[in-house]
Coordinates of C-alpha atoms and ligand atoms in Angstrom, one line a residue:
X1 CA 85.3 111.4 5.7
X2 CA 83.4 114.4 7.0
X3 CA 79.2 113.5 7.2
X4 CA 76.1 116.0 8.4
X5 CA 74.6 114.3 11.4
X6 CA 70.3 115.2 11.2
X7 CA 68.2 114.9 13.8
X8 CA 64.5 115.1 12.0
X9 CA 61.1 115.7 12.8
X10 CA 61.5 119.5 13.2
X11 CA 59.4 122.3 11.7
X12 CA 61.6 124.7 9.7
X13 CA 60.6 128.6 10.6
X14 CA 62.4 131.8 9.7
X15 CA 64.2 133.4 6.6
X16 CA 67.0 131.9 4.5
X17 CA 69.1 134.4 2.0
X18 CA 69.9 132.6 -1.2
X19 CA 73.0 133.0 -3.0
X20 CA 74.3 133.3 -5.9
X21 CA 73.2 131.0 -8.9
X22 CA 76.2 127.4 -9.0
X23 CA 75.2 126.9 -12.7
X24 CA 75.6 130.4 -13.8
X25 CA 79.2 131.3 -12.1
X26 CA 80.3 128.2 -13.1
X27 CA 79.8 129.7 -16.8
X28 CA 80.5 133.0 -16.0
X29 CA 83.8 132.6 -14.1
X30 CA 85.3 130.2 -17.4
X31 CA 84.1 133.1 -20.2
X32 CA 86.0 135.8 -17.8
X33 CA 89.3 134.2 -19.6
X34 CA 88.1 136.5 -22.6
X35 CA 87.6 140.0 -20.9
X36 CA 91.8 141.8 -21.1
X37 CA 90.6 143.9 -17.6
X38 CA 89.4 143.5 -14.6
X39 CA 85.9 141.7 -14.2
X40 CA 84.1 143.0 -10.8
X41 CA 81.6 139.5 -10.2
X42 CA 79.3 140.2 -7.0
X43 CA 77.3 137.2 -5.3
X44 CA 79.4 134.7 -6.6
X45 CA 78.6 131.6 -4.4
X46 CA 80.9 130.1 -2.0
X47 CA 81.2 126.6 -3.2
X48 CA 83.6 124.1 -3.9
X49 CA 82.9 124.6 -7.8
X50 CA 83.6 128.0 -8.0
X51 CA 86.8 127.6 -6.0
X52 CA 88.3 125.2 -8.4
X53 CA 87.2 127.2 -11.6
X54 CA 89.2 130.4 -10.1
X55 CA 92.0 128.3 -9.3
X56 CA 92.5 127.4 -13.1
X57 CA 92.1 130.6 -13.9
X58 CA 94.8 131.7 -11.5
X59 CA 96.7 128.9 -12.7
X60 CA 96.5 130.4 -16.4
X61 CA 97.5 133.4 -15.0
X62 CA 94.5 135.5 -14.3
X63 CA 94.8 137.6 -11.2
X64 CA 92.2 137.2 -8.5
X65 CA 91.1 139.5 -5.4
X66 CA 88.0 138.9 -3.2
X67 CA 86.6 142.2 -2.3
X68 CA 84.5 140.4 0.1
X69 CA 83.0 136.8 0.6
X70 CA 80.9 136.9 -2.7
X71 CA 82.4 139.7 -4.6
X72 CA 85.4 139.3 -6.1
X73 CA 87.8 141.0 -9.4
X74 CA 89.1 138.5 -11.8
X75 CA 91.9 140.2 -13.8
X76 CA 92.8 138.5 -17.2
X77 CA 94.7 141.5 -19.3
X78 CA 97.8 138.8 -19.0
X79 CA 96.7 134.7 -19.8
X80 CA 97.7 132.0 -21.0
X81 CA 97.1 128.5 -21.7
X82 CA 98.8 126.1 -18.6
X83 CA 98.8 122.0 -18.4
X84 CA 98.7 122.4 -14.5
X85 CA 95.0 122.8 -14.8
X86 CA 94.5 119.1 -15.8
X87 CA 93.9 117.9 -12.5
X88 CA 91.2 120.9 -11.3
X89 CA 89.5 120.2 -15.3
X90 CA 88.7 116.6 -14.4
X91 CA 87.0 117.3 -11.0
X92 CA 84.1 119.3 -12.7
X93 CA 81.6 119.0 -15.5
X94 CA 81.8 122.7 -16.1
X95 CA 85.6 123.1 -16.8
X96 CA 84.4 122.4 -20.5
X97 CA 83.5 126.0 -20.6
X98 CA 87.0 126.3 -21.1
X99 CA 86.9 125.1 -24.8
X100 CA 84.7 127.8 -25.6
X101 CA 86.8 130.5 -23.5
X102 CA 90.1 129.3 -24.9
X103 CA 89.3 129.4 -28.3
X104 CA 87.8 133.1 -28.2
X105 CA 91.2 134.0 -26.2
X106 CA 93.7 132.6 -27.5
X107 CA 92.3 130.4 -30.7
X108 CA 93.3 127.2 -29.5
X109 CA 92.2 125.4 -26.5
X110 CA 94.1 122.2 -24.0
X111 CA 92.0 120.8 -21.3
X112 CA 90.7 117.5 -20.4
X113 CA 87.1 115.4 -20.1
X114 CA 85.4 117.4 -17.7
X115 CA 83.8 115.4 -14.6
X116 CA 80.6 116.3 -12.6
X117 CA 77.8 114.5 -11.2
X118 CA 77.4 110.6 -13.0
X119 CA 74.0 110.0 -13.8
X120 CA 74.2 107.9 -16.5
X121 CA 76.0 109.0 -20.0
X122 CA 76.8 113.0 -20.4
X123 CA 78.6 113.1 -24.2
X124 CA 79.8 116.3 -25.5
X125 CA 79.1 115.6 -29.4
X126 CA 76.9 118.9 -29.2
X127 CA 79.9 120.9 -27.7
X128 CA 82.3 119.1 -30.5
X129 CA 79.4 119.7 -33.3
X130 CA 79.5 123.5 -32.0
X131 CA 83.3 124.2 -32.0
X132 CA 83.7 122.4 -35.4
X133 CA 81.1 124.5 -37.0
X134 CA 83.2 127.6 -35.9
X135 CA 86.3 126.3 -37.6
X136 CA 87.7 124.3 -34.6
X137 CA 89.7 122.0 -34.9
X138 CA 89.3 118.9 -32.6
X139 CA 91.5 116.5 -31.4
X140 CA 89.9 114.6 -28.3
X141 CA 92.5 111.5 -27.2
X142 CA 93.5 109.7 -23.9
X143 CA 90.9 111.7 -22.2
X144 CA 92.2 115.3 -23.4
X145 CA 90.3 117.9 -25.6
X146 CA 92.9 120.2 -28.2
X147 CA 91.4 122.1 -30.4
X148 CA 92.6 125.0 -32.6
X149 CA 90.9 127.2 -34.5
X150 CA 91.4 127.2 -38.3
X151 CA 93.4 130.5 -39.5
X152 CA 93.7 131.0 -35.5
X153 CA 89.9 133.0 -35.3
X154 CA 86.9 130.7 -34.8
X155 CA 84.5 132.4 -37.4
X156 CA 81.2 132.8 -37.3
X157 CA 78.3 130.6 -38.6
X158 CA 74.8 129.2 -38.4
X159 CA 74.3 125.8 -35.6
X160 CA 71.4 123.8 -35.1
X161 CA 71.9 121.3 -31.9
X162 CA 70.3 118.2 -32.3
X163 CA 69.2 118.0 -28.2
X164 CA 68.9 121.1 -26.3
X165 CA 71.6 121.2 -24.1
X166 CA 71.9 124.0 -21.5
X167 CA 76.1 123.2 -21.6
X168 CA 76.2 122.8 -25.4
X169 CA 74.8 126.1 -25.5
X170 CA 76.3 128.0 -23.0
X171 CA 79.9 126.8 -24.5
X172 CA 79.2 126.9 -28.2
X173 CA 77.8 131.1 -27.4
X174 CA 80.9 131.7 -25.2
X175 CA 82.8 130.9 -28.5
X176 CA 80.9 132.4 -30.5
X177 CA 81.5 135.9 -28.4
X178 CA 85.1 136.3 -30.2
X179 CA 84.5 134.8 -33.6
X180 CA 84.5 136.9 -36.6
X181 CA 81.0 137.6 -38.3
X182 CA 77.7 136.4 -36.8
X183 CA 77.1 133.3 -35.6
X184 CA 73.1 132.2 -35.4
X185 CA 72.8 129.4 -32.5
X186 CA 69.2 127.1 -32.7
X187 CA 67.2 125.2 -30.5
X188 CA 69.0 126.2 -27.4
X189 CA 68.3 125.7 -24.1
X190 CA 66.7 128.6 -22.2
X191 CA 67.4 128.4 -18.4
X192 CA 68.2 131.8 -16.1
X193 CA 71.7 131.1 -16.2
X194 CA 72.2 131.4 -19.8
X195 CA 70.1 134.2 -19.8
X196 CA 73.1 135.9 -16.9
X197 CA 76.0 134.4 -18.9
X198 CA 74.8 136.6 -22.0
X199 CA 74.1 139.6 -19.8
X200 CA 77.7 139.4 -18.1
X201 CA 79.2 139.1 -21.5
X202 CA 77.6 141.7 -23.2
X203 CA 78.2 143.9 -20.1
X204 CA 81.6 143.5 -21.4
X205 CA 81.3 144.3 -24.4
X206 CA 79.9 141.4 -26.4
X207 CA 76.9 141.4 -28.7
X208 CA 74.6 138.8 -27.7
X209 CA 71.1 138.7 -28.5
X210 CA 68.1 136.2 -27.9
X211 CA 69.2 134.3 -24.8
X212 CA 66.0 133.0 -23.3
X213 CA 64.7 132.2 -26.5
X214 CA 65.3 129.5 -28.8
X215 CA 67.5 131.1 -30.7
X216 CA 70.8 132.9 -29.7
X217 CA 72.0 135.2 -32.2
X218 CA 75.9 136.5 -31.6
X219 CA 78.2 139.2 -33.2
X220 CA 81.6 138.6 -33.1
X221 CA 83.7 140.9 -31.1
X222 CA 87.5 141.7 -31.5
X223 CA 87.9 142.3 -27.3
X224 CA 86.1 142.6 -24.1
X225 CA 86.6 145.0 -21.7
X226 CA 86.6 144.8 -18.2
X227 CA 82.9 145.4 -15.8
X228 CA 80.9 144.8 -13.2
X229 CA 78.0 141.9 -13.1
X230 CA 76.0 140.9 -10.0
X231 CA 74.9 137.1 -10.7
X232 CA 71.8 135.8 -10.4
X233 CA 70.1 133.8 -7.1
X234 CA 70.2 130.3 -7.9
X235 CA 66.8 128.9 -8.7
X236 CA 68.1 125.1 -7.7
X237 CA 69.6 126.5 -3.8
X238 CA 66.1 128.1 -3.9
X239 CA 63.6 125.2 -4.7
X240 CA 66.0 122.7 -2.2
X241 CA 64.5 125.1 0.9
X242 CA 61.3 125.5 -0.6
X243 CA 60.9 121.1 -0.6
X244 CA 62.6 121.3 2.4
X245 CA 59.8 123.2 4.4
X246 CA 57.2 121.1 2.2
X247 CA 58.8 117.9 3.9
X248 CA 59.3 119.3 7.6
X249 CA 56.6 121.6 7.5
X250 CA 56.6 125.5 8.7
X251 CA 56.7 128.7 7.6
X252 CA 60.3 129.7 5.3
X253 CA 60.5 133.1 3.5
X254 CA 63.6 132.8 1.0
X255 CA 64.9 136.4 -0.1
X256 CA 66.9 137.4 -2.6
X257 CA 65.1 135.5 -5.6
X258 CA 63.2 135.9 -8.7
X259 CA 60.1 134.6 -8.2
X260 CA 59.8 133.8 -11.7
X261 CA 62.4 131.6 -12.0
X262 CA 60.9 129.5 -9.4
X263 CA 57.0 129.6 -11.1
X264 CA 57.4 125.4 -12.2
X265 CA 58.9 124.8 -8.9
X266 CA 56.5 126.8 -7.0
X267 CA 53.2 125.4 -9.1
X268 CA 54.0 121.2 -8.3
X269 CA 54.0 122.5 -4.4
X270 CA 51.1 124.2 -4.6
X271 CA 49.3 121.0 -6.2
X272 CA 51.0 119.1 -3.4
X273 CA 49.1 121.5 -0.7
X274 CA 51.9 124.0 0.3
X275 CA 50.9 127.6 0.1
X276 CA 53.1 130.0 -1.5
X277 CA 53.2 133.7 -1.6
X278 CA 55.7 135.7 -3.6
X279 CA 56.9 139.2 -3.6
X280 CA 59.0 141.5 -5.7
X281 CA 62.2 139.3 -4.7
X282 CA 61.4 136.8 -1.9
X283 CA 58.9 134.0 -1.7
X284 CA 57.4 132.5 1.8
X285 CA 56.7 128.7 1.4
X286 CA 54.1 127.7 4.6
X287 CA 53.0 124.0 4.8
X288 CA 50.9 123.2 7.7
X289 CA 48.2 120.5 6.6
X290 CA 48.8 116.9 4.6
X291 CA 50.6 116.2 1.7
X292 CA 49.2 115.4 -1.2
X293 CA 50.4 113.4 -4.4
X294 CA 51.4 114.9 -7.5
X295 CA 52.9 113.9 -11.2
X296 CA 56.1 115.5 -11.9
X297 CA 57.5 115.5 -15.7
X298 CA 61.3 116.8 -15.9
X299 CA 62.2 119.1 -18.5
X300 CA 64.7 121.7 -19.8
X301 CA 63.2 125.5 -18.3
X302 CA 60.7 126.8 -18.0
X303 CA 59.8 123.1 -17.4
X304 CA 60.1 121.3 -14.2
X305 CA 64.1 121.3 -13.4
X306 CA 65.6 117.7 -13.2
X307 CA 67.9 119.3 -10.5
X308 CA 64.8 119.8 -8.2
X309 CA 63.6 116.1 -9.2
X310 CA 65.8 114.3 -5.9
X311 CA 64.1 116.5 -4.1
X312 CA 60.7 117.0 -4.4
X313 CA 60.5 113.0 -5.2
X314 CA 61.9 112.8 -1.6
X315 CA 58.3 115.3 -0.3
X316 CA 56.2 113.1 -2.5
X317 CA 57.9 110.4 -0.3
X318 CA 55.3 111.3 2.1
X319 CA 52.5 112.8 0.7
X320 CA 49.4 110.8 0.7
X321 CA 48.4 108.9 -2.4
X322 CA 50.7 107.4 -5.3
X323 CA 53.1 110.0 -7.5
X324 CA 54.6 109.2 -10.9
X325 CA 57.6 110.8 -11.7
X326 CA 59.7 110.9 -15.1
X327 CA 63.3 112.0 -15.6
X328 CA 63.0 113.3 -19.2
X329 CA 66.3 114.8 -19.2
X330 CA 69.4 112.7 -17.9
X331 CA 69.7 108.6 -17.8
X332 CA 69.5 107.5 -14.6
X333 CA 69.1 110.0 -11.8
X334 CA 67.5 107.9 -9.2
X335 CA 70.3 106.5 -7.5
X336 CA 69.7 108.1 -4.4
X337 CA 66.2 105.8 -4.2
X338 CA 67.7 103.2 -2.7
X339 CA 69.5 105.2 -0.2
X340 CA 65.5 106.9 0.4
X341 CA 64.5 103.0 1.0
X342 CA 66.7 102.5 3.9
X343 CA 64.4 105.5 5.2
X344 CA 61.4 103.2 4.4
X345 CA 60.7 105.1 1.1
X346 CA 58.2 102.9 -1.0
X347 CA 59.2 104.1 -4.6
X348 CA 59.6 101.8 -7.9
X349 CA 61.7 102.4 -10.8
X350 CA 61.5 101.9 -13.9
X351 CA 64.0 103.4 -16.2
X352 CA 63.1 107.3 -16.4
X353 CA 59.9 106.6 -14.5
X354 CA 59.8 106.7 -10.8
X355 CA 56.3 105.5 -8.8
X356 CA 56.1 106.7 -5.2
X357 CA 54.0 105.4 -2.6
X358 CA 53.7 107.9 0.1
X359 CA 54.4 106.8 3.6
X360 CA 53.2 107.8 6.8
X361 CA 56.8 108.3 8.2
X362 CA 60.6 108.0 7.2
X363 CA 63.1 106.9 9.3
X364 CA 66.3 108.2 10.4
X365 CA 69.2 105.6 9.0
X366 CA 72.8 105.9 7.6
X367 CA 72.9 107.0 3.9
X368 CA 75.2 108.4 1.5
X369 CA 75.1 111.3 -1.2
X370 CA 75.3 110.3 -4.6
X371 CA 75.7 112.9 -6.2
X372 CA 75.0 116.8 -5.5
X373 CA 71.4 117.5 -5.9
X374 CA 71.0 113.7 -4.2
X375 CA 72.6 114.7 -1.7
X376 CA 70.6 117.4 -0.9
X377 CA 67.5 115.0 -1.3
X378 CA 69.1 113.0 1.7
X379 CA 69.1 116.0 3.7
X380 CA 65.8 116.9 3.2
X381 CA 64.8 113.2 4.2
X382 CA 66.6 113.5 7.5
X383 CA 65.1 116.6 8.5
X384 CA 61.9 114.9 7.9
X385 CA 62.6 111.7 9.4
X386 CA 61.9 110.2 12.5
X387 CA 65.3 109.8 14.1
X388 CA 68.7 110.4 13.4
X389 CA 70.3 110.3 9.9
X390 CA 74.2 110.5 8.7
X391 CA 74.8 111.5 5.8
X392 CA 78.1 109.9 4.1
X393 CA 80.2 112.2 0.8
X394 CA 79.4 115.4 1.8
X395 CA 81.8 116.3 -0.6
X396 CA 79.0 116.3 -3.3
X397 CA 77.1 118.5 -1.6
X398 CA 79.3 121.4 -0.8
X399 CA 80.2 121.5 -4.6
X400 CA 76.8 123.4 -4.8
X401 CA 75.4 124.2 -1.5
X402 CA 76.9 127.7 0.3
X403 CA 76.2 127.1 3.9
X404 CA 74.0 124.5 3.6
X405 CA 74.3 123.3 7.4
X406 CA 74.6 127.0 8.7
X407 CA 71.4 128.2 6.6
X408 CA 69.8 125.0 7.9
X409 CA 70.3 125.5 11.2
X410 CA 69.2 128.7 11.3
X411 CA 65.6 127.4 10.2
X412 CA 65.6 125.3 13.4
X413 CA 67.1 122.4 11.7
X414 CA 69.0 119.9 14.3
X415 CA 72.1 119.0 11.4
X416 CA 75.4 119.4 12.5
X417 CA 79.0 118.5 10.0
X418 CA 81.2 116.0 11.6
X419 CA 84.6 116.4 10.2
X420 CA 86.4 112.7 10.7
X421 CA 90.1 114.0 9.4
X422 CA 91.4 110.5 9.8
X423 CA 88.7 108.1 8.7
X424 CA 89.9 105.6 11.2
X425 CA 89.5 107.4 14.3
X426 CA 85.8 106.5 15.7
X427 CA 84.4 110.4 16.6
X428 CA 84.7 113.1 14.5
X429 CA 85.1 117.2 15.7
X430 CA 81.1 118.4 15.7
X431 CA 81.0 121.7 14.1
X432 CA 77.9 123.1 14.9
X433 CA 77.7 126.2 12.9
Ligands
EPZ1 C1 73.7 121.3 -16.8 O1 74.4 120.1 -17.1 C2 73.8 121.5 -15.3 N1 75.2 121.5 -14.9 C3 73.1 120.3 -14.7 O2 73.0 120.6 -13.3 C4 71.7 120.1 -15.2 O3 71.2 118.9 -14.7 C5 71.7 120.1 -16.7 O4 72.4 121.3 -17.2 C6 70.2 120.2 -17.2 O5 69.6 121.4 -16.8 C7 75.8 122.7 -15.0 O6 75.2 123.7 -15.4 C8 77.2 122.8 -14.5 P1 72.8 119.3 -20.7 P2 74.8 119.8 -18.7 O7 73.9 119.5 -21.6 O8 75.1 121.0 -19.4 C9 72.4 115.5 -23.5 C10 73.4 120.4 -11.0 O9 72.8 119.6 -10.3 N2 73.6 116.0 -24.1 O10 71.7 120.3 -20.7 O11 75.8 118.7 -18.7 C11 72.7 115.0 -22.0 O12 73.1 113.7 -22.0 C12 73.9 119.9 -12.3 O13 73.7 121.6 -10.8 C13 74.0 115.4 -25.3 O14 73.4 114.4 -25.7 O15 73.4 119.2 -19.2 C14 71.3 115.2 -21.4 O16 70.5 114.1 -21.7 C15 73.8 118.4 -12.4 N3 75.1 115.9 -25.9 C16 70.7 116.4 -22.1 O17 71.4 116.6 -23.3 C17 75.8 117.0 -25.5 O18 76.8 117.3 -26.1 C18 70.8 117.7 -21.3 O19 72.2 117.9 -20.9 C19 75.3 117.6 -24.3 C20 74.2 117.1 -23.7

């Protein structure tokens, strides 16, 4: 199995490009099943995620060109619904967009339980609740999702979801798109990526108005026509190297970002003692003197982002003092504590509550990723331990990260990827990148 190899205790220094935003391409590549022409994406990431969403879409038919490494044309005049995507559907949590893309398509929709990161239970009865509404109808059995819309046109309506959901909304709008009438969407979720989903969609063609807010108001179209959209940077890739130079210390300026998007992110570090500056679309994180504890609550944007908790738990690992952190979105996202332990990591849980005990030092041991933004956490405790780490199911990691060891090492980071083809054979092929 392929593993990063970290040699810590380095200062990070220098500038990292971020890319383009996982969560938002992952919604954005599903909902181009609905545009008949050709949809020009730029800074799509280069990701594991993304990969697999374009090769459904090619399975269903859509025709797909890169332009370059992050711009690519997704043509789907000529689609159609195809059981070889079962297998890709089951690999990621965001394949459920498909339900929603489906249905405005072609009025019915086959696919399967999605998969994605497991931390703890991820229902769908939001998504269900959404599609029903609009006249779906849903059969979910043996692990597959049908559904056909009544009169074959979802129609338009008025939704309340119970919990705010970024994927419940983001599915239940992209259905909405090509339903007839209006459809009024409340207590959504509000992050940047549903905010880029709307402004690809209406970009071609669609009527969407309110992302952002609480309420997402949408006017059925009949078709979308083909465009260009340039995707957002992704605010998650962004905070991981902003905790990362918190942890190591240094001096990182990370370009291509919207400060805003980072202002929750940015605020716990500056009450942890790193000094941020921002500009029109980079921020430079500098960390030079002690760390100091903090109390993190996780919630949906603008709060705190649970995707950030791994790893800015992982800094408060060895800032001074006691931290309290609580999960207050997902079950039971602190699997990758234990692996933190083995570092010497002196944290407590407690169901959604977390209670770290900053150390003077981690050390460098053998851990695993858990899950994507966990791994990422174990990264960042390598690069600040004392020693070396490995770093065991990469595979997690490069679902989300473009680059991650490349961008890394060009920070001054000693990490290198040892792909071990054949898991018996006791060296693996360095690649330092
Ligand atoms: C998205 O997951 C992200 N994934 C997650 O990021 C992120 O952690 C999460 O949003 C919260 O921001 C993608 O965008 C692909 P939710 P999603 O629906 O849509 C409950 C990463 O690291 N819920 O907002 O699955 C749910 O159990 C990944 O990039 C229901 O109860 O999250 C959770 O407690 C990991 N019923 C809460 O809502 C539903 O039908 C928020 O979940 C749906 C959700």
């Amino acid at each position: 199995m392929d593993k990063y190899v970290v040699k810590g205790g380095k200062q990070l220094f220098g500038q990292v490009d971020i890319s383009g935003a996982k969560n938002a391409a992952v919604a954005i590549i599903p909902a181009a099943l609905m545009v008949e022409g050709v949809c020009r994406i730029e800074n799509i990431p280069q990701i594991s995620d993304t990969k697999k969403l374009l090769e459904m879409l090619a399975l269903m038919g859509a025709k797909i060109r890169f332009v370059n490494k992050t711009t690519l044309d997704i043509d789907c005049s000529n689609v159609h619904l195809s059981d070889d995507i079962y297998d890709l559907t089951r690999q990621i949590r965001a394949s459920y967009y498909l339900i929603g893309s489906m249905l405005g398509r072609f009025g019915k929709a086959s696919t399967t339980m999605p998969g994605g990161c497991n931390f703890g239970v991820r229902p769908i009865d939001q998504h269900i609740k959404g599609m029903k509404a609009l006249g779906a109808v849903m059969d979910i059995s043996r692990g597959f999702i049908k559904a056909e819309a009544k009169g074959g046109r979802l129609k338009g309506t008025r939704i309340y979801l119970d919990k705010v959901s970024v994927g419940a909304t983001i599915n239940v709008m992209i259905a909405a798109t090509m339903a007839s009438g209006i459809t009024v969407i409340e207590n959504v979720a509000r992050e940047p990526h549903i905010v880029d989903l709307a402004n690809f969609l209406n970009s071609m063609g669609a009527d969407i108005r309110g992302a952002g807010t609480d309420v997402i108001k949408v006017r059925g179209v009949d078709k979308l026509h083909g465009g260009s959209y340039c995707l957002i940077p992704d605010q998650i890739e962004a905070g991981t190297y902003m905790a990362a130079v918190a942890g190591t210390g240094g001096e990182v300026t990370l370009t291509n970002v919207i400060p805003k998007h980072l202002d929750c992110i940015s605020a716990k570090l500056i009450e942890m003692g790193v000094e941020i500056e921002e500009g029109e679309d980079f921020v430079t994180v500098r960390r030079t003197g002690e760390l100091t504890h903090t109390n993190i609550k996780t919630l949906p944007y603008p709060g705190f982002p649970t995707d950030m908790q791994p790893q800015v738990s992982t800094v408060l690992a060895l800032a001074n003092g006691t931290s309290v952190v609580t999960e207050g979105v997902w079950d039971n996202r602190y699997k990758y504590v234990n692996e933190l332990r083995k570092m010497g990591a002196e944290i407590q849980v407690d169901g959604k509550t977390a209670v770290i005990q900053g150390v003077k030092k981690l050390y460098g041991a053998p851990v695993a990723a858990c899950d994507l933004r966990a791994g990422a956490a174990m990264v960042i405790a390598g690069l600040c331990a004392e020693g070396t780490t490995t770093i065991e199911d990469i595979v997690y990691i490069e679902r989300g990260y473009q680059d991650f060891v490349g961008k890394l090492r060009k920070l001054g980071a000693d990490i290198v990827k040892i792909s071990d083809p054949d898991p018996k054979s006791d060296e693996g092929i360095a690649e330092a990148v």
